[in-house]
Coordinates of C-alpha atoms in Angstrom, one line a residue:
Chain A
M1 CA 51.7 114.3 71.6
S2 CA 51.9 117.9 72.6
N3 CA 48.6 117.5 74.4
K4 CA 50.1 114.7 76.4
L5 CA 53.1 116.8 77.3
T6 CA 51.0 119.7 78.6
N7 CA 49.1 117.2 80.7
I8 CA 52.3 116.0 82.3
L9 CA 53.4 119.6 83.0
D10 CA 50.1 120.5 84.5
I11 CA 50.9 120.7 88.2
K12 CA 47.3 120.9 89.2
R13 CA 46.4 117.6 87.5
V14 CA 46.1 115.1 90.4
K15 CA 46.8 112.2 88.0
N16 CA 50.4 113.5 87.7
Y17 CA 51.2 113.3 91.3
P18 CA 52.5 109.8 91.3
L19 CA 54.9 110.8 88.5
Y20 CA 56.1 113.8 90.3
M21 CA 56.9 111.7 93.3
V22 CA 59.3 109.5 91.3
I23 CA 60.9 112.4 89.5
P24 CA 63.3 113.7 92.2
A25 CA 64.9 110.2 92.7
V26 CA 65.1 109.6 88.9
F27 CA 66.5 113.1 88.3
I28 CA 69.2 112.9 91.0
L29 CA 70.3 109.5 89.8
L30 CA 70.4 110.6 86.1
L31 CA 72.5 113.6 87.1
L32 CA 74.9 111.4 89.1
T33 CA 75.2 108.7 86.5
I34 CA 74.3 109.6 82.9
Y35 CA 76.1 112.9 82.9
P36 CA 79.3 111.5 84.4
F37 CA 79.1 108.6 82.0
I38 CA 79.1 110.9 79.0
Y39 CA 81.9 112.8 80.5
L40 CA 83.8 109.5 81.1
I41 CA 83.6 108.7 77.4
F42 CA 84.9 112.2 76.6
V43 CA 87.8 111.8 79.1
S44 CA 88.6 108.4 77.7
S45 CA 89.5 109.9 74.3
H46 CA 92.2 112.1 75.8
I47 CA 95.5 112.0 77.6
W48 CA 94.2 113.6 80.8
P49 CA 96.5 114.3 83.7
I50 CA 95.0 115.0 87.1
S51 CA 96.6 118.4 87.3
P52 CA 94.3 120.9 85.5
T53 CA 97.3 123.0 84.3
L54 CA 98.9 120.2 82.2
P55 CA 97.7 119.9 78.6
R56 CA 95.1 117.4 77.5
I57 CA 95.7 115.7 74.2
F58 CA 93.0 114.2 72.0
L59 CA 93.6 110.6 71.0
G60 CA 90.2 109.4 69.8
F61 CA 90.1 105.6 70.2
G62 CA 93.9 105.5 70.7
Q63 CA 93.8 104.4 74.3
F64 CA 91.3 101.6 73.6
T65 CA 93.6 100.1 70.9
Y66 CA 96.5 100.5 73.3
L67 CA 94.6 98.7 76.1
L68 CA 93.5 95.8 74.0
Q69 CA 97.2 95.1 73.4
D70 CA 98.4 95.9 76.9
P71 CA 99.4 92.7 78.6
T72 CA 98.9 94.2 82.1
F73 CA 95.3 95.2 81.3
I74 CA 94.5 91.8 79.7
E75 CA 96.0 90.1 82.7
S76 CA 94.1 92.2 85.2
L77 CA 90.9 91.3 83.3
Q78 CA 91.8 87.7 83.6
V79 CA 92.6 88.0 87.3
T80 CA 89.2 89.7 87.9
I81 CA 87.3 87.0 86.2
K82 CA 89.2 84.2 87.8
L83 CA 88.7 85.7 91.3
M84 CA 85.0 86.3 90.5
V85 CA 84.4 82.7 89.2
I86 CA 86.4 80.9 91.9
G87 CA 85.2 83.1 94.8
V88 CA 81.5 83.1 93.9
T89 CA 81.5 79.3 93.3
I90 CA 83.0 78.6 96.7
Q91 CA 80.6 81.1 98.4
I92 CA 77.5 79.6 96.7
V93 CA 78.5 75.9 97.5
L94 CA 79.5 76.7 101.1
G95 CA 76.5 79.0 101.5
T96 CA 74.2 76.2 100.4
F97 CA 75.8 73.8 102.8
L98 CA 75.6 76.3 105.7
A99 CA 72.0 77.2 104.9
I100 CA 71.1 73.5 105.1
L101 CA 73.0 73.2 108.5
L102 CA 71.2 76.3 109.7
S103 CA 67.8 75.0 108.8
T104 CA 68.3 72.0 111.1
K105 CA 65.2 72.0 113.4
T106 CA 66.7 72.5 116.8
R107 CA 66.6 75.3 119.2
I108 CA 70.4 75.8 119.1
T109 CA 70.6 76.7 115.4
S110 CA 68.7 79.9 115.9
Y111 CA 71.5 81.3 118.0
F112 CA 74.0 80.9 115.1
T113 CA 72.2 83.1 112.6
L114 CA 73.2 86.5 114.1
P115 CA 76.9 85.8 114.5
F116 CA 77.0 84.5 110.9
M117 CA 75.8 87.9 109.7
I118 CA 78.5 90.0 111.3
P119 CA 81.1 89.8 108.5
V120 CA 78.7 91.2 105.9
F121 CA 78.1 94.3 108.0
I122 CA 81.6 95.4 108.9
S123 CA 83.8 97.5 106.6
P124 CA 85.8 95.5 104.0
V125 CA 88.8 97.7 105.1
V126 CA 88.5 96.2 108.6
V127 CA 88.1 92.7 107.2
G128 CA 91.2 93.1 105.1
L129 CA 93.2 94.4 108.0
I130 CA 92.3 91.7 110.4
W131 CA 93.2 89.0 107.8
K132 CA 96.4 90.8 106.8
F133 CA 97.4 90.6 110.5
M134 CA 96.4 86.9 110.8
F135 CA 98.2 86.1 107.5
N136 CA 101.5 87.7 108.7
Y137 CA 104.3 85.3 108.1
D138 CA 106.3 85.8 111.4
L139 CA 103.7 87.2 113.7
G140 CA 100.4 85.8 112.4
I141 CA 98.2 83.6 114.5
L142 CA 97.5 81.3 111.5
N143 CA 101.2 80.3 111.0
Y144 CA 101.6 79.9 114.7
L145 CA 98.6 77.4 114.8
L146 CA 99.9 75.6 111.7
E147 CA 103.3 75.2 113.2
S148 CA 102.0 74.0 116.5
V149 CA 100.1 71.2 114.8
G150 CA 103.2 70.3 112.8
I151 CA 102.1 71.5 109.3
G152 CA 104.6 74.3 109.1
A153 CA 104.2 78.0 108.2
I154 CA 102.7 79.1 104.9
N155 CA 103.8 82.2 103.1
W156 CA 100.2 83.4 102.8
L157 CA 100.8 86.7 100.9
G158 CA 104.3 86.1 99.7
T159 CA 103.9 84.0 96.5
P160 CA 101.5 84.8 93.6
Q161 CA 99.6 81.6 94.0
N162 CA 99.2 81.9 97.8
A163 CA 98.2 85.5 97.7
F164 CA 95.5 84.8 95.2
W165 CA 94.0 82.1 97.4
S166 CA 94.4 84.2 100.5
V167 CA 92.2 86.8 98.8
V168 CA 89.7 84.1 98.0
I169 CA 89.7 83.1 101.6
I170 CA 89.0 86.6 102.8
D171 CA 86.3 87.2 100.3
T172 CA 84.7 83.9 101.2
W173 CA 84.8 84.8 104.9
Q174 CA 83.1 88.1 104.3
W175 CA 80.5 87.1 101.7
T176 CA 79.5 83.4 102.4
P177 CA 77.2 84.7 105.2
F178 CA 75.4 86.7 102.5
T179 CA 74.8 83.7 100.2
T180 CA 73.9 81.6 103.3
L181 CA 71.2 84.1 104.4
I182 CA 69.6 84.2 100.9
I183 CA 69.6 80.5 100.4
K184 CA 68.3 79.9 103.9
A185 CA 65.4 82.2 103.2
G186 CA 64.8 80.1 100.1
L187 CA 64.9 76.9 102.1
D188 CA 62.5 78.3 104.7
S189 CA 59.9 79.0 102.1
V190 CA 59.9 75.5 100.5
D191 CA 56.7 73.7 100.8
P192 CA 57.4 70.5 102.8
T193 CA 54.6 68.3 101.3
P194 CA 56.4 67.2 98.1
I195 CA 59.5 66.4 100.2
E196 CA 57.4 64.2 102.5
A197 CA 55.8 62.5 99.5
A198 CA 59.2 61.8 98.0
T199 CA 60.5 60.4 101.3
V200 CA 57.5 58.0 101.4
D201 CA 58.3 57.0 97.8
G202 CA 61.8 56.0 99.1
A203 CA 63.9 58.7 97.5
N204 CA 67.2 59.3 99.2
R205 CA 68.1 62.7 100.5
F206 CA 70.4 63.7 97.7
Q207 CA 67.7 62.8 95.2
I208 CA 65.2 64.9 97.1
F209 CA 67.5 67.9 97.2
R210 CA 68.4 67.6 93.5
H211 CA 64.9 67.0 92.2
V212 CA 62.5 68.6 94.8
T213 CA 64.2 71.2 97.0
F214 CA 66.6 72.6 94.4
P215 CA 64.0 73.4 91.7
S216 CA 61.9 75.3 94.2
I217 CA 64.8 77.4 95.5
A218 CA 66.4 77.9 92.1
P219 CA 65.1 81.4 91.6
I220 CA 66.5 82.7 94.9
F221 CA 69.6 80.8 94.2
T222 CA 70.1 82.8 91.0
V223 CA 69.6 86.0 93.0
A224 CA 72.4 85.0 95.3
L225 CA 74.6 84.0 92.4
L226 CA 74.2 87.1 90.4
F227 CA 74.4 89.6 93.2
R228 CA 77.7 88.0 94.3
T229 CA 79.0 87.9 90.7
L230 CA 78.5 91.6 90.2
D231 CA 79.9 92.5 93.6
A232 CA 82.9 90.3 93.0
F233 CA 83.5 92.0 89.7
K234 CA 83.9 95.4 91.6
A235 CA 86.6 94.0 94.0
F236 CA 88.9 96.7 95.3
D237 CA 89.0 97.3 99.0
I238 CA 90.4 94.0 100.2
I239 CA 92.9 94.0 97.4
Y240 CA 94.0 97.5 98.2
I241 CA 94.5 96.7 101.9
V242 CA 95.9 93.2 101.7
T243 CA 98.0 92.8 98.5
R244 CA 98.0 96.0 96.5
G245 CA 97.6 93.9 93.4
G246 CA 100.8 91.8 94.0
P247 CA 102.8 89.8 94.2
G248 CA 103.6 89.5 90.5
G249 CA 100.2 90.9 89.5
S250 CA 98.5 87.8 90.8
T251 CA 95.7 89.9 92.5
Y252 CA 95.9 92.9 90.2
V253 CA 92.1 93.2 89.6
L254 CA 90.5 95.6 87.2
G255 CA 89.2 97.9 90.0
Y256 CA 92.6 98.2 91.5
N257 CA 94.2 98.7 88.1
I258 CA 91.8 101.6 87.3
W259 CA 92.4 103.2 90.7
K260 CA 96.2 103.0 90.4
T261 CA 96.2 104.3 86.8
A262 CA 94.0 107.2 87.6
F263 CA 95.0 108.4 91.1
Y264 CA 98.6 107.0 91.5
Q265 CA 100.0 107.2 88.0
N266 CA 98.0 110.3 87.1
Q267 CA 96.6 109.0 83.8
L268 CA 92.9 109.8 84.1
G269 CA 92.3 109.3 80.4
L270 CA 93.7 105.8 80.3
A271 CA 91.8 104.9 83.4
A272 CA 88.7 106.3 81.9
A273 CA 89.2 104.1 78.9
M274 CA 89.5 101.0 81.2
S275 CA 86.4 102.2 83.0
V276 CA 84.4 102.2 79.7
I277 CA 85.5 98.6 79.1
M278 CA 84.6 97.6 82.6
I279 CA 81.2 99.2 82.4
I280 CA 80.5 97.4 79.2
I281 CA 81.3 94.1 80.9
A282 CA 79.3 95.0 84.0
T283 CA 76.3 96.0 81.7
I284 CA 76.3 92.6 80.1
L285 CA 76.4 90.9 83.5
A286 CA 73.7 93.3 84.8
F287 CA 71.6 92.7 81.8
I288 CA 71.6 89.0 82.5
L289 CA 70.7 89.6 86.2
V290 CA 67.9 92.0 85.3
R291 CA 66.4 89.6 82.8
I292 CA 66.3 86.9 85.4
M293 CA 65.0 89.1 88.2
K294 CA 62.3 90.4 85.9
G295 CA 61.3 86.9 85.0
L296 CA 61.0 86.1 88.6
L297 CA 58.9 89.2 89.5
E298 CA 56.5 88.6 86.6
R299 CA 56.0 85.0 87.6
E300 CA 54.8 86.0 91.1
Chain B
M1 CA 65.7 69.0 103.7
I2 CA 63.4 69.2 106.6
G3 CA 62.6 65.5 107.3
R4 CA 63.6 63.7 110.5
I5 CA 67.3 63.2 111.1
S6 CA 69.0 60.8 113.4
R7 CA 70.6 61.8 116.7
T8 CA 74.1 61.1 115.4
E9 CA 73.4 63.4 112.4
L10 CA 72.1 66.1 114.7
I11 CA 75.3 66.0 116.7
L12 CA 77.3 66.1 113.5
R13 CA 75.4 69.1 112.2
V14 CA 75.7 71.1 115.4
S15 CA 79.4 70.4 115.6
L16 CA 79.9 71.5 112.0
L17 CA 78.0 74.7 112.9
V18 CA 80.3 75.3 115.8
I19 CA 83.3 74.9 113.6
F20 CA 81.9 77.5 111.1
F21 CA 80.9 79.7 114.1
L22 CA 84.6 79.7 115.1
F23 CA 85.7 80.4 111.5
F24 CA 83.5 83.4 111.3
M25 CA 83.9 84.7 114.8
F26 CA 87.6 84.1 115.4
P27 CA 88.9 87.0 113.3
I28 CA 86.7 89.4 115.1
Y29 CA 87.7 88.0 118.5
W30 CA 91.3 88.3 117.5
M31 CA 90.9 91.9 116.4
V32 CA 89.3 93.0 119.7
V33 CA 91.8 91.0 121.8
T34 CA 94.8 92.4 119.9
S35 CA 93.6 95.9 120.3
L36 CA 93.6 95.4 124.1
K37 CA 97.2 94.2 124.3
N38 CA 100.3 96.3 124.8
T39 CA 102.9 96.5 122.0
V40 CA 105.1 93.8 123.6
D41 CA 102.2 91.3 123.9
I42 CA 101.0 91.9 120.4
F43 CA 104.3 90.7 119.0
A44 CA 104.8 87.9 121.5
I45 CA 105.5 84.4 120.1
P46 CA 103.7 82.2 121.1
P47 CA 100.7 84.5 121.0
K48 CA 99.4 85.3 124.5
W49 CA 95.9 84.0 125.1
F50 CA 95.9 85.5 128.6
F51 CA 97.4 88.9 129.1
S52 CA 96.9 92.0 131.2
I53 CA 94.4 94.3 129.5
S54 CA 96.0 97.5 128.3
F55 CA 94.2 100.5 126.8
E56 CA 97.3 102.1 125.5
N57 CA 96.2 101.7 121.8
Y58 CA 92.8 103.2 122.6
W59 CA 94.4 106.2 124.5
Y60 CA 96.5 106.9 121.5
I61 CA 93.6 106.5 119.0
M62 CA 91.5 108.8 121.1
S63 CA 94.2 111.4 121.6
D64 CA 94.4 114.6 119.5
D65 CA 97.7 113.2 118.0
S66 CA 96.0 110.5 115.9
G67 CA 92.8 112.6 115.2
F68 CA 90.9 109.3 114.8
L69 CA 87.9 110.5 116.8
K70 CA 87.5 113.4 114.2
K71 CA 87.4 110.7 111.5
I72 CA 84.7 108.8 113.4
L73 CA 82.8 112.0 113.7
N74 CA 83.2 112.7 109.9
S75 CA 81.9 109.2 109.2
A76 CA 78.9 109.8 111.4
I77 CA 78.1 113.1 109.7
A78 CA 78.5 111.7 106.2
S79 CA 76.5 108.6 107.0
T80 CA 73.7 110.4 108.8
L81 CA 73.3 113.1 106.0
N82 CA 73.3 110.4 103.4
A83 CA 70.7 108.3 105.1
L84 CA 68.4 111.3 105.4
F85 CA 68.9 112.4 101.8
T86 CA 68.3 108.9 100.6
L87 CA 65.2 108.5 102.6
L88 CA 63.7 111.8 101.4
L89 CA 64.3 110.8 97.8
A90 CA 63.3 107.1 98.2
F91 CA 60.1 107.4 100.2
P92 CA 58.0 109.3 97.6
A93 CA 59.4 107.2 94.8
A94 CA 58.7 104.0 96.6
Y95 CA 55.2 105.1 97.5
S96 CA 54.4 106.0 94.0
M97 CA 55.8 102.8 92.6
S98 CA 54.1 100.7 95.2
R99 CA 50.6 102.3 95.0
Y100 CA 50.4 103.6 91.4
K101 CA 52.9 101.2 89.7
T102 CA 54.6 104.3 88.3
G103 CA 57.2 103.4 85.7
G104 CA 56.2 99.7 86.1
I105 CA 58.8 97.0 86.2
N106 CA 61.1 98.8 83.9
L107 CA 61.7 101.7 86.3
L108 CA 62.3 99.2 89.1
M109 CA 64.9 97.5 86.9
W110 CA 66.5 100.7 86.0
F111 CA 67.1 101.4 89.7
L112 CA 68.5 97.9 90.1
S113 CA 70.9 98.4 87.2
I114 CA 72.3 101.5 88.9
R115 CA 73.3 99.3 91.8
M116 CA 75.4 97.2 89.3
I117 CA 77.7 100.0 88.3
P118 CA 81.2 99.5 89.7
P119 CA 81.9 102.6 91.9
I120 CA 85.4 103.0 90.5
V121 CA 83.9 103.6 87.1
G122 CA 81.8 106.6 88.3
A123 CA 84.7 107.8 90.5
I124 CA 86.8 109.2 87.6
P125 CA 84.4 111.6 85.9
L126 CA 82.8 112.5 89.2
F127 CA 86.2 113.3 90.6
I128 CA 87.0 115.7 87.8
I129 CA 83.5 117.3 88.1
F130 CA 83.7 117.6 91.9
S131 CA 87.2 119.1 91.7
K132 CA 86.0 121.8 89.3
L133 CA 83.1 122.5 91.7
G134 CA 85.5 122.6 94.7
L135 CA 83.6 119.8 96.4
V136 CA 86.5 117.4 97.0
D137 CA 87.3 117.0 100.8
T138 CA 84.1 118.7 101.8
F139 CA 81.4 117.3 104.1
I140 CA 78.8 117.4 101.4
A141 CA 80.7 115.3 98.8
L142 CA 80.3 111.9 100.4
P143 CA 76.6 112.2 101.4
I144 CA 75.8 113.1 97.7
L145 CA 78.0 110.4 96.2
Y146 CA 76.6 107.7 98.4
I147 CA 73.1 108.4 97.0
I148 CA 74.2 106.5 93.9
I149 CA 75.0 103.5 96.0
N150 CA 72.1 103.6 98.5
L151 CA 69.1 105.1 96.6
P152 CA 68.4 101.9 94.5
F153 CA 68.6 99.8 97.7
A154 CA 66.4 102.2 99.6
I155 CA 63.7 102.3 97.0
W156 CA 63.5 98.6 96.6
M157 CA 63.5 98.1 100.4
I158 CA 60.8 100.6 101.2
K159 CA 58.7 99.4 98.3
S160 CA 58.9 95.9 99.6
F161 CA 57.6 97.0 103.0
M162 CA 54.8 99.0 101.4
D163 CA 53.7 96.2 99.2
E164 CA 52.9 94.2 102.2
I165 CA 50.3 96.7 103.4
P166 CA 47.0 95.7 101.8
K167 CA 45.6 98.3 99.4
E168 CA 42.2 97.9 101.1
I169 CA 43.5 99.8 104.1
D170 CA 44.3 102.8 101.9
E171 CA 41.0 102.5 100.2
S172 CA 38.9 102.3 103.3
A173 CA 40.7 105.4 104.6
Y174 CA 39.9 107.3 101.4
V175 CA 36.2 106.2 101.8
E176 CA 36.4 107.7 105.3
G177 CA 37.3 111.0 103.7
C178 CA 41.1 110.9 104.3
S179 CA 43.3 112.8 101.9
T180 CA 46.4 111.3 100.1
T181 CA 48.7 113.1 102.5
G182 CA 46.6 111.8 105.4
V183 CA 46.8 108.2 104.1
I184 CA 50.6 108.5 103.7
F185 CA 51.3 110.1 107.1
K186 CA 48.5 108.5 109.2
I187 CA 48.5 105.0 107.7
I188 CA 51.5 104.1 105.6
V189 CA 54.2 105.8 107.7
P190 CA 53.1 104.3 111.0
L191 CA 52.6 100.8 109.5
I192 CA 56.1 100.7 107.9
R193 CA 57.9 102.5 110.6
P194 CA 60.2 99.5 111.3
G195 CA 60.9 99.4 107.5
I196 CA 61.8 103.1 107.5
F197 CA 64.1 102.8 110.4
A198 CA 65.8 99.7 108.8
T199 CA 66.2 101.6 105.6
L200 CA 67.9 104.6 107.4
V201 CA 70.1 102.2 109.3
F202 CA 71.0 100.2 106.2
C203 CA 72.0 103.4 104.3
F204 CA 73.9 104.5 107.4
I205 CA 75.9 101.3 107.7
M206 CA 76.7 101.1 103.9
S207 CA 78.0 104.7 104.0
W208 CA 79.9 104.1 107.3
N209 CA 81.7 101.1 105.8
E210 CA 82.5 102.5 102.4
F211 CA 86.1 102.9 101.5
L212 CA 86.9 103.5 97.8
I213 CA 84.8 106.7 97.3
A214 CA 85.8 108.1 100.7
Y215 CA 89.5 107.5 99.9
I216 CA 89.3 109.3 96.5
F217 CA 87.0 112.2 97.5
T218 CA 88.6 113.1 100.8
R219 CA 92.0 114.5 101.5
K220 CA 92.4 115.8 105.1
E221 CA 89.3 117.5 106.6
A222 CA 86.6 115.1 105.7
I223 CA 88.4 111.7 106.0
T224 CA 86.2 108.9 107.3
A225 CA 87.0 106.1 109.7
P226 CA 87.8 103.3 107.2
V227 CA 90.3 105.7 105.4
G228 CA 91.7 106.6 108.8
V229 CA 92.3 103.0 109.8
A230 CA 93.9 102.2 106.4
R231 CA 96.3 105.1 107.0
F232 CA 97.9 103.4 110.0
I233 CA 99.7 101.2 107.4
T234 CA 102.7 103.4 106.9
E235 CA 105.7 103.1 104.6
R236 CA 108.0 101.9 107.4
Q237 CA 105.8 99.8 109.6
I238 CA 102.3 98.6 110.2
L239 CA 101.0 99.8 113.5
W240 CA 98.9 96.7 114.4
G241 CA 97.9 98.0 117.9
Y242 CA 96.5 101.2 116.5
I243 CA 95.0 99.4 113.5
T244 CA 93.1 96.8 115.6
A245 CA 91.9 99.5 118.0
G246 CA 90.7 101.7 115.2
A247 CA 89.1 98.8 113.4
T248 CA 87.3 97.8 116.6
L249 CA 86.0 101.3 117.1
A250 CA 84.9 101.5 113.5
S251 CA 83.0 98.2 113.8
I252 CA 81.2 98.7 117.1
L253 CA 78.4 100.9 115.7
P254 CA 77.5 98.7 112.6
M255 CA 77.5 95.6 114.9
L256 CA 75.2 97.2 117.5
L257 CA 72.9 98.3 114.7
L258 CA 72.9 94.8 113.2
I259 CA 71.9 93.3 116.5
I260 CA 69.0 95.7 116.9
F261 CA 67.7 95.7 113.3
Q262 CA 68.9 92.3 112.1
K263 CA 65.9 90.9 110.3
N264 CA 65.0 94.0 108.3
L265 CA 68.6 94.8 107.4
V266 CA 68.8 91.5 105.5
R267 CA 65.9 92.6 103.4
G268 CA 67.9 95.7 102.3
L269 CA 71.0 93.8 101.5
T270 CA 69.0 91.6 99.1
L271 CA 66.9 94.4 97.7
G272 CA 63.8 92.9 99.3
A273 CA 64.4 89.5 97.7
V274 CA 64.4 88.0 101.2
K275 CA 61.4 88.8 103.3

């Protein structure tokens, strides 16, 4: 064992060089994640005001037991999961549909790919602001269009139900292109032979998609699904810009709740406790993703 | 889904694509158009589709009063520094993992799991630590913090480019008497140059667009463009002209970079899952 350690520390040993090349990246990431994580747990057991002059009071698990009975926290957890499940489902279904449209074999479709990518590459702040402007009740272009076709104005951000769905629309606008790109890449790599064989055998197109195409794109499909799930779990920017968690807590997602508790209400300790719970949920989700990705990589 | 399709269906498919095209492009069009209207035209009902172009929003945005150009410059500094830091850390790691399988699949997955951490969770302890170190609202804070977000991406991305270069090329170079450094700089680097550029650009865009961390870790001096745009929402009113002009300015660079590097950027976004 000690022999092994001296080998690793021997800087003249050429066999160690690959290891040394990985170390800076690993070290920096450990420094920026593991140490803050331990510190986070420490903070979460205290009442911890932002101002360093105010006293810190040790509570142990007090804040966790408080949180598990706090209706606002439970509600924000529910909103986060609801937004995640609904948003991601729509984005995957719409993304699949668009990917199929984009794989139509004509020259025109190739011109559509680039414009479809733009939403993913602009800042969520910009996206939130444009939509907030378009959703405006009196001045927004959307209500003008709705009124001119005789449907009547919608109070997009004014009622809890509507605000929730407006956020879903914005999220869908920004991230459907992402799922589309991944699923399209999957479709492009499908071997056409079994599809032709199935066509000859008289299968209809839905059957072909269900039994031939889908199984072969299933791996890449899970990649899209799980990436989106974890990103949707982090939701903050659009909520902050468009709804600030309201009205009536209908868009009060966990990310926004933590930010507000920490940097608006000055309760870093309580926010840290929420963060610990959030990181546990994220770890479970990530664990599932990593297992699936690992399975895919090993199959290759 | 490839099979032959009828003419009617082709027309149907293309028209659906056009509808989706409008859905995805209209908000961007509306942002740019609004930024070019004067205050009266912005609030006109019915909305003006044709109007005389006014640059008043841009003049204000670019004046010293708003200080927005300073924020754009801050964004550029933070994003450039971060892209360079990230590349310096990612390149050797990716090389080692691609050529020597260092750490195997578990190390690769550990990097991936870092990407899954919600940024707000890291923000609280890091904010306390950075406050103690006096790093809040400095030009070095964001480039360092964005390493957490970008490094896992960059390692996966560069590794996926390197994996495509056959090992036989390295081996024949070694046979010719080339050193490891020689192989890296004379063979690997030139061959994956597009990948390196795409990685730099990818990190740059991600840092450029980031809001939450920038919002928490800057106060006055180091504020970035997205935070600057968000600040045009004031207690009393929302300054739509300035917001759309600022948002347009903040989006020009990412959009240009997307047009230039489109294919390779998608690879970064999906951690190399899409080739």
